[in-house]
Short mmCIF file of C-alpha atoms (C1' of nucleotides) in Angstrom, two decimals:
data_model
loop_
_atom_site.label_atom_id
_atom_site.label_comp_id
_atom_site.label_asym_id
_atom_site.label_seq_id
_atom_site.Cartn_x
_atom_site.Cartn_y
_atom_site.Cartn_z
CA MET A 832 15.89 -17.39 -11.04
CA HIS A 833 17.91 -15.07 -8.54
CA ASP A 834 17.07 -14.19 -4.63
CA HIS A 835 17.79 -10.23 -3.85
CA SER A 836 16.62 -8.62 -0.80
CA VAL A 837 13.74 -6.92 -0.04
CA HIS A 838 12.84 -3.77 -1.66
CA VAL A 839 15.52 -3.60 -4.68
CA GLN A 840 15.21 -2.38 -7.46
CA CYS A 841 16.21 -5.61 -9.72
CA GLY A 842 18.01 -4.94 -13.23
CA GLU A 843 16.89 -6.96 -15.01
CA CYS A 844 13.07 -5.95 -14.94
CA PRO A 845 11.39 -2.78 -13.86
CA ILE A 846 9.75 -3.22 -10.92
CA ARG A 847 10.37 -3.47 -6.99
CA HIS A 848 11.57 -6.60 -5.55
CA ARG A 849 10.49 -9.00 -2.74
CA ALA A 850 12.45 -11.10 -1.31
CA VAL A 851 11.96 -12.99 -4.65
CA CYS A 852 11.05 -10.09 -8.22
CA ALA A 853 7.95 -10.91 -9.04
CA ARG A 854 8.83 -10.53 -12.01
CA CYS A 855 10.53 -13.99 -12.07
CA GLU A 856 8.68 -15.32 -9.80
CA THR A 857 5.53 -14.33 -12.11
CA ASP A 858 7.54 -15.97 -15.53
CA GLU A 859 8.57 -18.74 -13.15
CA LEU A 860 4.33 -19.59 -12.08
CA SER A 861 3.26 -19.26 -15.62
CA ARG A 862 5.99 -21.68 -17.34
CA LEU A 863 4.45 -23.66 -14.91
CA GLU A 864 0.34 -22.84 -15.95
CA GLN A 865 1.50 -22.60 -19.71
CA ILE A 866 -0.94 -19.70 -19.88
CA LYS A 867 0.72 -15.27 -19.02
CA TYR A 868 -1.17 -12.77 -20.08
CA TYR A 869 -0.68 -8.94 -18.97
CA ARG A 870 -4.35 -6.36 -18.35
CA SER A 871 -4.90 -3.30 -18.26
CA PHE A 872 -7.68 -1.42 -16.29
CA GLN A 873 -8.19 2.63 -15.39
CA ALA A 874 -8.24 4.24 -12.64
CA GLY A 875 -10.98 3.87 -10.45
CA GLN A 876 -11.49 0.28 -12.79
CA THR A 877 -13.49 -2.49 -10.49
CA VAL A 878 -10.23 -6.15 -10.62
CA ILE A 879 -12.89 -7.88 -8.47
CA TRP A 880 -16.15 -8.25 -7.84
CA SER A 881 -16.84 -9.25 -3.86
CA GLY A 882 -18.38 -12.86 -4.23
CA ASP A 883 -16.35 -14.43 -8.07
CA ARG A 884 -14.78 -16.74 -8.24
CA MET A 885 -11.10 -15.54 -8.65
CA GLU A 886 -10.71 -16.54 -11.30
CA PHE A 887 -6.03 -16.30 -11.36
CA VAL A 888 -3.41 -15.33 -9.25
CA GLY A 889 -2.25 -11.41 -10.29
CA SER A 890 0.79 -10.46 -8.96
CA VAL A 891 1.14 -6.29 -9.91
CA VAL A 892 3.37 -4.84 -11.98
CA SER A 893 2.79 -1.53 -11.94
CA GLY A 894 -0.37 1.43 -10.69
CA ILE A 895 -2.04 0.74 -7.24
CA ALA A 896 -4.96 -1.79 -6.68
CA THR A 897 -7.28 -1.59 -3.28
CA LEU A 898 -9.49 -3.81 -1.10
CA THR A 899 -12.22 -2.30 -0.02
CA GLN A 900 -15.09 -4.30 1.60
CA THR A 901 -18.72 -2.38 1.46
CA MET A 902 -21.67 -2.77 4.49
CA GLU A 903 -25.06 -2.04 3.33
CA ASP A 904 -26.04 1.65 3.95
CA GLY A 905 -21.82 2.58 2.04
CA ARG A 906 -19.64 2.45 4.98
CA ARG A 907 -16.63 1.31 4.11
CA GLN A 908 -13.57 -0.26 5.04
CA MET A 909 -10.21 -0.58 2.66
CA VAL A 910 -8.02 -3.96 3.93
CA GLY A 911 -5.96 -4.03 1.65
CA LEU A 912 -3.54 -1.42 -0.09
CA LEU A 913 -1.70 -3.64 -3.65
CA LEU A 914 1.02 -2.01 -4.97
CA PRO A 915 4.27 -2.84 -6.88
CA SER A 916 5.05 -6.48 -6.65
CA ASP A 917 1.91 -7.81 -4.51
CA PHE A 918 0.20 -10.64 -4.76
CA VAL A 919 -3.68 -11.22 -4.29
CA GLY A 920 -5.74 -13.82 -5.78
CA ARG A 921 -6.57 -17.54 -4.30
CA PRO A 922 -7.38 -19.23 -7.57
CA GLY A 923 -10.95 -21.48 -7.38
CA ARG A 924 -12.26 -19.98 -4.42
CA SER A 925 -15.38 -17.01 -4.36
CA THR A 926 -13.29 -13.71 -2.19
CA ALA A 927 -16.13 -13.01 0.29
CA ALA A 928 -17.22 -9.85 0.49
CA PHE A 929 -13.31 -7.44 -0.80
CA ASP A 930 -12.74 -5.96 -4.10
CA VAL A 931 -10.33 -5.39 -6.37
CA THR A 932 -10.15 -1.83 -6.99
CA ALA A 933 -7.31 0.09 -9.22
CA THR A 934 -6.71 4.17 -7.67
CA THR A 935 -4.27 4.41 -10.69
CA ASP A 936 -3.93 3.23 -13.95
CA LEU A 937 -2.74 -0.14 -12.81
CA VAL A 938 -1.43 -2.99 -15.18
CA MET A 939 -1.65 -6.28 -13.60
CA CYS A 940 0.28 -10.07 -14.23
CA CYS A 941 -1.76 -12.75 -14.65
CA PHE A 942 -2.12 -16.50 -14.52
CA ARG A 943 -4.95 -18.76 -15.16
CA LYS A 944 -6.23 -20.82 -11.64
CA LYS A 945 -4.83 -23.84 -10.47
CA PRO A 946 -5.07 -25.97 -8.13
CA PHE A 947 -1.62 -25.10 -5.22
CA GLU A 948 -1.31 -29.13 -3.96
CA GLU A 949 0.18 -28.52 -8.14
CA MET A 950 1.72 -25.61 -7.43
CA MET A 951 3.30 -27.18 -3.80
CA VAL A 952 4.90 -29.89 -5.37
CA ALA A 953 6.39 -28.43 -9.32
CA THR A 954 8.09 -24.57 -7.19
CA PRO A 955 8.40 -24.76 -3.90
CA HIS A 956 9.94 -23.05 -3.68
CA ILE A 957 7.34 -19.63 -5.17
CA ALA A 958 4.80 -21.85 -2.22
CA GLN A 959 6.73 -21.26 -0.18
CA ARG A 960 7.78 -17.41 -1.27
CA LEU A 961 3.33 -17.49 -1.36
CA LEU A 962 3.39 -18.15 2.31
CA GLU A 963 6.35 -15.85 3.17
CA MET A 964 4.28 -13.04 1.92
CA THR A 965 0.93 -14.44 2.99
CA LEU A 966 2.04 -14.19 6.49
CA ASP A 967 4.14 -10.64 6.26
CA GLU A 968 0.39 -9.53 4.93
CA LEU A 969 -1.21 -10.81 8.56
CA ASP A 970 1.34 -9.50 9.90
CA ALA A 971 0.52 -5.90 8.39
CA ALA A 972 -3.50 -6.65 8.95
CA ARG A 973 -2.20 -7.13 12.85
CA GLU A 974 -0.48 -3.03 12.77
CA TRP A 975 -3.48 -2.14 10.88
CA MET A 976 -6.17 -3.95 13.89
CA LEU A 977 -4.03 -2.07 15.92
CA LEU A 978 -4.07 1.78 14.04
CA LEU A 979 -8.01 1.45 13.34
CA GLY A 980 -8.79 -0.01 17.02
CA ARG A 981 -7.09 2.14 19.43
CA LYS A 982 -4.55 4.93 17.55
CA THR A 983 -6.37 8.45 17.65
CA ALA A 984 -7.05 9.70 13.95
CA ARG A 985 -4.21 12.66 14.37
CA GLU A 986 -1.26 9.08 15.14
CA LYS A 987 -3.04 7.00 12.68
CA ILE A 988 -2.53 9.86 9.66
CA ALA A 989 0.52 9.42 10.95
CA SER A 990 1.16 5.90 10.82
CA LEU A 991 -0.08 6.52 7.62
CA ILE A 992 2.73 8.21 5.80
CA SER A 993 5.24 6.18 7.89
CA ILE A 994 4.41 3.52 6.11
CA ILE A 995 3.14 4.49 2.63
CA ALA A 996 6.86 5.51 3.43
CA ARG A 997 8.56 2.56 3.82
CA ARG A 998 6.72 0.22 2.03
CA ASP A 999 7.50 2.41 -1.23
CA ALA A 1000 11.34 2.69 -0.15
CA ALA A 1001 12.87 2.57 -3.35
CA LEU A 1002 10.39 3.77 -4.98
CA HIS A 1003 8.47 7.27 -5.06
CA VAL A 1004 10.58 8.12 -1.35
CA ARG A 1005 13.61 10.51 -2.14
CA LYS A 1006 15.32 12.17 0.52
CA LYS A 1007 17.57 15.91 -0.49
CA ALA A 1008 18.99 17.57 1.93
CA GLY A 1009 18.36 14.86 4.78
CA VAL A 1010 14.08 15.91 3.93
CA LEU A 1011 12.38 12.67 3.04
CA SER A 1012 10.04 13.08 0.52
CA VAL A 1013 6.35 11.09 -0.24
CA ASP A 1014 3.89 10.85 -2.52
CA LEU A 1015 1.15 9.71 -1.08
CA PRO A 1016 -0.22 8.25 -4.18
CA LEU A 1017 -4.65 8.08 -2.39
CA THR A 1018 -7.36 11.23 -2.60
CA ARG A 1019 -8.49 12.06 1.00
CA GLU A 1020 -11.20 10.22 1.01
CA GLU A 1021 -9.26 6.95 -0.04
CA MET A 1022 -7.26 7.56 2.83
CA ALA A 1023 -10.47 7.63 5.39
CA ASP A 1024 -11.63 5.01 3.99
CA TYR A 1025 -7.99 3.22 4.75
CA LEU A 1026 -8.37 4.62 8.78
CA GLY A 1027 -11.32 4.09 9.31
CA LEU A 1028 -11.99 8.18 9.44
CA THR A 1029 -13.74 10.39 7.58
CA LEU A 1030 -11.99 12.49 4.64
CA GLU A 1031 -12.46 15.91 6.53
CA THR A 1032 -11.21 14.19 9.77
CA VAL A 1033 -8.50 13.22 7.29
CA SER A 1034 -7.97 16.40 5.70
CA ARG A 1035 -7.70 18.59 9.17
CA GLN A 1036 -5.19 16.95 11.38
CA ILE A 1037 -3.16 16.61 7.90
CA SER A 1038 -3.85 20.66 7.84
CA ALA A 1039 -2.77 20.10 11.95
CA LEU A 1040 0.45 18.18 11.11
CA LYS A 1041 1.58 20.28 8.88
CA LYS A 1042 0.58 23.75 11.03
CA ASP A 1043 2.96 21.75 14.07
CA GLY A 1044 5.83 21.16 11.78
CA VAL A 1045 6.07 17.20 11.21
CA ILE A 1046 5.22 17.10 7.89
CA SER A 1047 5.14 19.79 5.04
CA LEU A 1048 3.37 20.00 1.89
CA GLU A 1049 4.09 20.71 -1.71
CA GLY A 1050 0.47 20.22 -3.56
CA ASN A 1051 -2.01 18.06 -1.32
CA ARG A 1052 -0.23 15.18 -2.50
CA HIS A 1053 3.73 16.37 -2.16
CA VAL A 1054 4.56 14.75 1.96
CA SER A 1055 8.34 16.09 3.06
CA ILE A 1056 9.28 15.06 6.40
CA PRO A 1057 11.67 16.64 8.05
CA ASN A 1058 12.47 15.21 11.00
CA LEU A 1059 11.45 11.18 10.40
CA ASP A 1060 12.22 10.00 14.28
CA ARG A 1061 9.54 12.38 15.16
CA LEU A 1062 6.78 11.56 12.76
CA LEU A 1063 7.06 8.21 13.85
CA GLU A 1064 7.05 9.16 17.41
CA GLU A 1065 3.94 11.21 16.77
CA ALA A 1066 2.32 7.75 15.30
CA GLY A 1067 2.82 5.92 18.50
CA ASP A 1068 4.54 3.20 17.30
CA ASP A 1069 7.58 2.41 18.90
CA SER A 1070 9.50 0.51 16.32
CA ASP A 1071 12.11 2.38 14.92
CA GLY A 1072 12.82 3.05 10.63
CA GLY A 1073 13.48 0.44 10.00
CA MET A 1074 14.52 -0.34 6.11
CA LEU A 1075 13.78 3.37 5.96
CA VAL A 1076 17.57 4.40 5.53
CA MET B 489 -3.67 -38.37 6.93
CA HIS B 490 -7.24 -38.14 6.67
CA ASP B 491 -9.76 -35.50 5.32
CA HIS B 492 -12.77 -33.44 7.90
CA SER B 493 -14.82 -31.14 6.44
CA VAL B 494 -14.03 -27.98 8.19
CA HIS B 495 -15.26 -27.43 12.10
CA VAL B 496 -16.60 -31.28 12.41
CA GLN B 497 -15.59 -33.57 15.83
CA CYS B 498 -13.46 -36.06 14.40
CA GLY B 499 -13.85 -39.88 15.39
CA GLU B 500 -9.53 -40.31 16.62
CA CYS B 501 -9.08 -37.65 18.51
CA PRO B 502 -10.39 -35.29 21.27
CA ILE B 503 -10.09 -31.71 19.39
CA ARG B 504 -12.59 -30.12 16.52
CA HIS B 505 -11.29 -29.65 12.78
CA ARG B 506 -10.96 -27.86 10.53
CA ALA B 507 -9.88 -29.68 6.77
CA VAL B 508 -7.79 -32.30 8.70
CA CYS B 509 -7.49 -32.33 12.14
CA ALA B 510 -4.52 -30.92 13.51
CA ARG B 511 -3.42 -33.54 15.59
CA CYS B 512 -3.28 -36.17 12.53
CA GLU B 513 -1.25 -32.58 11.44
CA THR B 514 0.65 -32.28 14.71
CA ASP B 515 1.46 -36.18 13.82
CA GLU B 516 2.96 -36.24 10.46
CA LEU B 517 4.60 -32.29 10.84
CA SER B 518 5.99 -34.04 13.86
CA ARG B 519 7.54 -37.34 12.48
CA LEU B 520 9.26 -34.43 9.83
CA GLU B 521 10.33 -33.05 12.91
CA GLN B 522 11.08 -35.33 14.91
CA ILE B 523 10.52 -34.19 17.86
CA LYS B 524 7.73 -32.98 19.19
CA TYR B 525 6.07 -31.67 23.06
CA TYR B 526 2.88 -30.52 24.76
CA ARG B 527 2.78 -27.75 26.18
CA SER B 528 1.20 -26.79 29.42
CA PHE B 529 0.09 -23.18 30.55
CA GLN B 530 -2.54 -21.89 32.94
CA ALA B 531 -4.53 -18.99 32.30
CA GLY B 532 -2.66 -15.47 31.94
CA GLN B 533 0.43 -17.19 31.75
CA THR B 534 2.26 -15.42 28.37
CA VAL B 535 3.30 -18.15 25.60
CA ILE B 536 5.10 -15.89 23.85
CA TRP B 537 7.00 -12.13 24.44
CA SER B 538 7.12 -9.38 21.78
CA GLY B 539 10.00 -9.50 20.43
CA ASP B 540 10.75 -13.51 21.29
CA ARG B 541 12.22 -14.83 18.64
CA MET B 542 9.53 -17.92 17.90
CA GLU B 543 11.20 -21.53 18.38
CA PHE B 544 8.39 -23.74 17.83
CA VAL B 545 4.82 -24.24 15.39
CA GLY B 546 2.26 -24.62 17.92
CA SER B 547 -1.53 -25.75 17.82
CA VAL B 548 -3.92 -25.33 20.51
CA VAL B 549 -4.76 -28.37 21.42
CA SER B 550 -7.55 -27.19 24.17
CA GLY B 551 -8.07 -23.73 25.61
CA ILE B 552 -8.12 -20.23 24.61
CA ALA B 553 -4.87 -18.09 23.41
CA THR B 554 -5.13 -14.43 22.82
CA LEU B 555 -2.64 -11.95 20.84
CA THR B 556 -2.08 -8.99 20.62
CA GLN B 557 -0.46 -6.01 19.93
CA THR B 558 0.63 -3.36 22.76
CA MET B 559 0.98 0.61 22.99
CA GLU B 560 4.03 2.09 24.84
CA ASP B 561 1.07 3.99 27.25
CA GLY B 562 -0.96 0.14 27.60
CA ARG B 563 -3.40 0.87 24.64
CA ARG B 564 -4.06 -3.10 23.62
CA GLN B 565 -5.20 -4.39 20.72
CA MET B 566 -6.36 -7.98 20.64
CA VAL B 567 -5.19 -9.09 16.93
CA GLY B 568 -5.60 -12.52 16.87
CA LEU B 569 -7.77 -15.46 18.58
CA LEU B 570 -6.42 -18.88 18.91
CA LEU B 571 -9.54 -21.38 19.40
CA PRO B 572 -8.24 -25.54 19.25
CA SER B 573 -7.05 -26.21 15.97
CA ASP B 574 -5.22 -22.81 14.86
CA PHE B 575 -1.94 -23.03 13.96
CA VAL B 576 0.90 -20.25 15.82
CA GLY B 577 4.49 -19.46 14.88
CA ARG B 578 6.23 -18.39 12.26
CA PRO B 579 10.29 -20.54 13.43
CA GLY B 580 12.69 -18.15 13.00
CA ARG B 581 11.33 -15.13 12.90
CA SER B 582 10.84 -13.16 15.62
CA THR B 583 6.71 -12.26 15.14
CA ALA B 584 7.23 -8.57 15.64
CA ALA B 585 4.98 -6.59 18.66
CA PHE B 586 2.45 -9.86 19.04
CA ASP B 587 1.69 -11.45 22.61
CA VAL B 588 0.58 -14.44 22.68
CA THR B 589 -0.84 -15.42 26.11
CA ALA B 590 -3.83 -18.09 27.21
CA THR B 591 -7.23 -17.30 28.43
CA THR B 592 -7.50 -19.81 29.90
CA ASP B 593 -5.83 -23.02 31.04
CA LEU B 594 -4.48 -23.74 27.82
CA VAL B 595 -2.22 -27.55 26.03
CA MET B 596 -0.59 -26.39 23.07
CA CYS B 597 1.29 -29.25 21.06
CA CYS B 598 4.22 -28.00 19.33
CA PHE B 599 7.62 -28.98 17.11
CA ARG B 600 10.80 -27.76 16.78
CA LYS B 601 11.63 -24.84 14.48
CA LYS B 602 12.67 -25.34 11.29
CA PRO B 603 12.58 -23.57 7.71
CA PHE B 604 10.17 -24.08 5.65
CA GLU B 605 11.66 -24.94 2.74
CA GLU B 606 12.29 -28.23 4.50
CA MET B 607 9.14 -28.84 4.92
CA MET B 608 7.77 -27.36 1.75
CA VAL B 609 9.81 -30.84 -0.59
CA ALA B 610 8.47 -32.74 2.46
CA THR B 611 4.87 -33.38 3.83
CA PRO B 612 3.92 -31.00 1.02
CA HIS B 613 0.19 -31.46 1.69
CA ILE B 614 1.04 -29.70 5.48
CA ALA B 615 2.67 -27.65 3.54
CA GLN B 616 -0.42 -26.57 1.69
CA ARG B 617 -2.64 -26.97 4.60
CA LEU B 618 -1.31 -23.61 6.32
CA LEU B 619 -0.88 -21.68 3.20
CA GLU B 620 -5.17 -22.29 3.37
CA MET B 621 -5.16 -21.68 6.69
CA THR B 622 -3.10 -19.01 6.89
CA LEU B 623 -5.19 -17.54 4.09
CA ASP B 624 -8.38 -18.58 6.31
CA GLU B 625 -6.60 -15.71 8.80
CA LEU B 626 -6.83 -13.06 6.52
CA ASP B 627 -9.69 -13.06 5.19
CA ALA B 628 -10.97 -13.41 8.93
CA ALA B 629 -8.32 -10.02 10.01
CA ARG B 630 -10.33 -8.78 7.47
CA GLU B 631 -13.45 -8.56 9.05
CA TRP B 632 -11.78 -7.63 11.81
CA MET B 633 -10.62 -4.73 10.07
CA LEU B 634 -14.64 -3.44 8.90
CA LEU B 635 -15.51 -4.23 12.26
CA LEU B 636 -12.48 -2.24 13.89
CA GLY B 637 -13.19 0.81 10.98
CA ARG B 638 -16.57 1.19 11.04
CA LYS B 639 -19.14 -0.07 13.04
CA THR B 640 -19.93 0.89 15.37
CA ALA B 641 -20.47 -0.03 19.73
CA ARG B 642 -23.50 -2.56 18.94
CA GLU B 643 -22.88 -3.62 15.70
CA LYS B 644 -19.18 -4.35 17.60
CA ILE B 645 -20.86 -6.70 20.20
CA ALA B 646 -24.23 -8.40 18.24
CA SER B 647 -20.96 -9.31 16.31
CA LEU B 648 -18.87 -10.00 18.22
CA ILE B 649 -21.28 -13.17 19.39
CA SER B 650 -21.82 -13.86 15.48
CA ILE B 651 -18.52 -14.88 15.24
CA ILE B 652 -17.80 -17.20 18.16
CA ALA B 653 -21.09 -18.96 17.45
CA ARG B 654 -20.11 -19.81 14.17
CA ARG B 655 -16.12 -19.89 15.44
CA ASP B 656 -17.99 -22.70 18.03
CA ALA B 657 -20.20 -24.50 16.01
CA ALA B 658 -19.04 -27.33 16.62
CA LEU B 659 -17.95 -27.68 20.11
CA HIS B 660 -19.93 -24.97 22.61
CA VAL B 661 -22.83 -23.71 21.03
CA ARG B 662 -26.11 -25.87 22.01
CA LYS B 663 -29.07 -25.74 20.54
CA LYS B 664 -32.68 -26.17 22.81
CA ALA B 665 -35.95 -25.96 21.14
CA GLY B 666 -34.03 -23.71 18.53
CA VAL B 667 -32.61 -21.37 20.93
CA LEU B 668 -28.91 -21.08 20.44
CA SER B 669 -26.79 -21.18 22.91
CA VAL B 670 -23.18 -19.54 23.30
CA ASP B 671 -20.33 -19.77 25.73
CA LEU B 672 -18.17 -16.22 25.94
CA PRO B 673 -14.70 -17.69 26.76
CA LEU B 674 -13.51 -13.54 27.30
CA THR B 675 -14.39 -11.75 29.91
CA ARG B 676 -16.74 -7.30 29.46
CA GLU B 677 -11.99 -6.91 29.48
CA GLU B 678 -11.31 -9.44 26.78
CA MET B 679 -14.23 -8.54 24.89
CA ALA B 680 -13.06 -4.32 24.75
CA ASP B 681 -9.53 -5.36 23.52
CA TYR B 682 -11.12 -8.06 20.79
CA LEU B 683 -13.47 -4.63 19.66
CA GLY B 684 -11.53 -1.93 19.74
CA LEU B 685 -13.54 -0.26 22.26
CA THR B 686 -13.81 0.77 26.60
CA LEU B 687 -15.16 -2.64 28.81
CA GLU B 688 -18.25 -0.34 29.97
CA THR B 689 -19.13 -0.05 26.31
CA VAL B 690 -19.19 -3.73 26.75
CA SER B 691 -20.77 -3.41 29.44
CA ARG B 692 -23.86 -1.54 28.78
CA GLN B 693 -24.19 -2.23 24.59
CA ILE B 694 -24.67 -6.13 25.70
CA SER B 695 -27.13 -5.23 28.31
CA ALA B 696 -28.91 -2.93 25.35
CA LEU B 697 -29.09 -5.85 23.40
CA LYS B 698 -30.35 -8.24 26.50
CA LYS B 699 -33.22 -4.59 27.47
CA ASP B 700 -34.64 -5.17 23.47
CA GLY B 701 -34.87 -9.68 23.40
CA VAL B 702 -31.65 -10.15 21.00
CA ILE B 703 -29.62 -12.04 23.32
CA SER B 704 -31.34 -12.85 27.10
CA LEU B 705 -28.20 -13.86 29.50
CA GLU B 706 -27.84 -16.76 31.46
CA GLY B 707 -25.45 -15.87 34.08
CA ASN B 708 -22.17 -14.07 32.62
CA ARG B 709 -20.39 -15.27 29.89
CA HIS B 710 -23.48 -17.92 28.77
CA VAL B 711 -25.68 -15.93 25.75
CA SER B 712 -28.61 -17.19 24.64
CA ILE B 713 -29.82 -16.47 20.91
CA PRO B 714 -33.39 -16.45 20.38
CA ASN B 715 -33.62 -15.31 16.61
CA LEU B 716 -30.01 -15.65 15.04
CA ASP B 717 -31.71 -13.62 12.00
CA ARG B 718 -32.17 -10.31 14.43
CA LEU B 719 -28.47 -11.07 16.31
CA LEU B 720 -26.58 -11.18 12.09
CA GLU B 721 -29.46 -7.94 11.00
CA GLU B 722 -28.49 -6.66 14.65
CA ALA B 723 -24.48 -6.88 13.28
CA GLY B 724 -24.70 -4.79 10.12
CA ASP B 725 -23.48 -8.44 8.30
CA ASP B 726 -25.28 -9.40 4.68
CA SER B 727 -23.98 -12.30 4.65
CA ASP B 728 -26.21 -15.95 6.27
CA GLY B 729 -25.03 -17.61 9.33
CA GLY B 730 -22.79 -20.00 6.96
CA MET B 731 -22.23 -23.28 8.56
CA LEU B 732 -24.47 -22.30 11.68
CA VAL B 733 -27.75 -24.83 10.79
"C1'" DG C 1165 -11.94 31.99 -21.06
"C1'" DT C 1166 -15.10 29.96 -18.31
"C1'" DC C 1167 -18.39 26.51 -17.00
"C1'" DG C 1168 -17.89 21.33 -13.93
"C1'" DT C 1169 -15.96 18.68 -12.35
"C1'" DC C 1170 -12.95 16.55 -8.85
"C1'" DC C 1171 -10.85 16.74 -4.48
"C1'" DC C 1172 -9.77 20.22 -0.31
"C1'" DT C 1173 -9.90 22.78 2.89
"C1'" DT C 1174 -12.40 24.46 6.99
"C1'" DG C 1175 -16.00 26.44 9.86
"C1'" DA C 1176 -19.84 25.26 13.63
"C1'" DT C 1177 -22.19 22.27 15.23
"C1'" DC C 1178 -23.87 17.82 17.36
"C1'" DT C 1179 -22.82 12.92 19.51
"C1'" DG C 1180 -21.34 8.03 20.31
"C1'" DA C 1181 -18.53 6.65 23.01
"C1'" DG C 1182 -14.21 7.88 26.45
"C1'" DT C 1183 -13.69 8.73 30.96
"C1'" DC C 1184 -14.44 8.71 35.95
"C1'" DA C 1185 -16.88 7.57 39.68
"C1'" DA C 1186 -20.01 3.70 42.91
"C1'" DG C 1187 -21.55 0.14 44.04
"C1'" DG C 1188 -23.04 -4.87 43.36
"C1'" DA C 1189 -22.62 -10.34 42.06
"C1'" DT C 1190 -20.17 -13.68 42.34
"C1'" DC C 1191 -16.86 -17.12 43.54
"C1'" DA C 1192 -12.29 -18.91 46.57
"C1'" DC C 1193 -10.56 -19.38 51.19
"C1'" DC C 1194 -9.88 -18.89 55.30
"C1'" DG D 471 -20.09 -16.50 57.97
"C1'" DG D 472 -16.62 -13.17 56.79
"C1'" DT D 473 -13.29 -10.81 53.41
"C1'" DG D 474 -10.54 -10.22 49.35
"C1'" DA D 475 -10.04 -10.52 44.85
"C1'" DT D 476 -12.22 -10.29 40.71
"C1'" DC D 477 -15.76 -9.55 36.99
"C1'" DC D 478 -20.05 -6.81 36.21
"C1'" DT D 479 -22.95 -2.67 35.85
"C1'" DT D 480 -24.34 1.68 36.10
"C1'" DG D 481 -24.56 7.00 36.44
"C1'" DA D 482 -22.90 12.16 35.10
"C1'" DC D 483 -20.57 14.48 32.42
"C1'" DT D 484 -17.28 15.06 28.23
"C1'" DC D 485 -14.53 14.88 24.59
"C1'" DA D 486 -12.97 13.03 19.74
"C1'" DG D 487 -14.48 12.90 15.60
"C1'" DA D 488 -18.58 12.79 12.40
"C1'" DT D 489 -22.16 15.50 10.27
"C1'" DC D 490 -23.58 19.63 7.73
"C1'" DA D 491 -22.66 22.98 5.83
"C1'" DA D 492 -19.88 26.20 2.91
"C1'" DG D 493 -16.43 27.84 -0.32
"C1'" DG D 494 -11.66 27.22 -2.18
"C1'" DG D 495 -8.44 25.22 -6.11
"C1'" DA D 496 -6.28 22.43 -9.93
"C1'" DC D 497 -7.83 20.96 -13.73
"C1'" DG D 498 -9.30 20.07 -18.79
"C1'" DA D 499 -13.20 21.11 -22.41
"C1'" DC D 500 -15.91 23.79 -24.77
#
DNA sequence: GTCGTCCCTTGATCTGAGTCAAGGATCACC
DNA sequence: GGTGATCCTTGACTCAGATCAAGGGACGAC
């Protein structure tokens, strides 16, 4: 077991880090559990159905999964975006109305359910990690709520791009000649579900930001950010870019 | 220490329960901390400023507090509603951009900051409780996100009323002659901040629901629900009333 | 090649909720 | 009782984003 700073590449395994390498946490946990297995999913495949009883705690190793809620008439809202090293699951509990779906091809590392009590006692440092990560996610959810409730479409798009840039800092973002590049791992429709918009509005606002020189596109999925401060200003965030450097 | 089912009145203390009585948790925790103190706040008073370093973990004993985010230009979004027995705080961390404000007169029970590690080891059952409560809050935040992103104004109002009815099941809700009564602990403006609407729209939609016989008002703050299923249908929730009986 | 599919863009029009404005109800306090 | 403050309601108008509709580009299968 070792410590790292947040979002740094681990020397021992290929995946991105939180404060502690997810793979290492995984190993630790699975030693406790005696069982560990990897699961692969194809893009579009459902990982957990709403109403399912959670059978495992899992950590994303590679790929992207989304957590969505759907209303009876088909309106959908994304409520979670799972990138490598994120955890999901709450063993022994059904997860209300949330669907977890693979957006890209996905590999998850799973351990069988086990009540939290045992974990608390046996591996308190992992339990603590889990608590901190849950609190982080809660903070993120609260920023997301501000976005959904009060931001304009343009601000939403700018926010999404800066959120992805920030989260993927170590992985997908390149900095060439002072220009940040980000891969958007989502279709326009998925972005719309993330932001509480329609896909048409997403497309229009991306075009508008492009026309105004805030971003530039290379292909549909690749965004360059010539001026990060400008983007953050468009996003309506008062905070600065944080760890983006 | 003793266990109770969720939202049941405790025989030993005056406040509402989660799975474990908040007062008892408080006592347990403060024994560990060696320090416990109560703080009173007047309605409208700020409990924690955004950017503050959290100095304590606290549990609401009586009254209501709200957690809000504010943008530079004054747009506000409520992101948390703290009723008796709810916890707040993340010792040693600044809480990003969230303001905690007393909405009614408020009593909180606080313990000084202490890193989580010590708690994990010393009182794992409390640590577990904290994790479960955080996960519950995350689930609630995700439902809230669906509300903010995809529901109409009318659905938002109906949802809010049913959420309050559900949360306050043991406390404020009376059932007379088959009719549920709920006290709305929020002004129209606070409801608007909760729902991502303006106060005018809140007022209009409440009037509309009243005209359509979904609810009836006695004074501004008191709502009667003649037919809960009807209200839930208006809210767009597919799930039933849950623990509301 | 061309056919089909998926994803994206753009235009025209509509509408739900925001904005602006006026006034009513309730309550505390003098 | 009157006065002010706070909270709530309602109306008229506006506008951001949804809806409806058409078409374009990329890519794989045959």
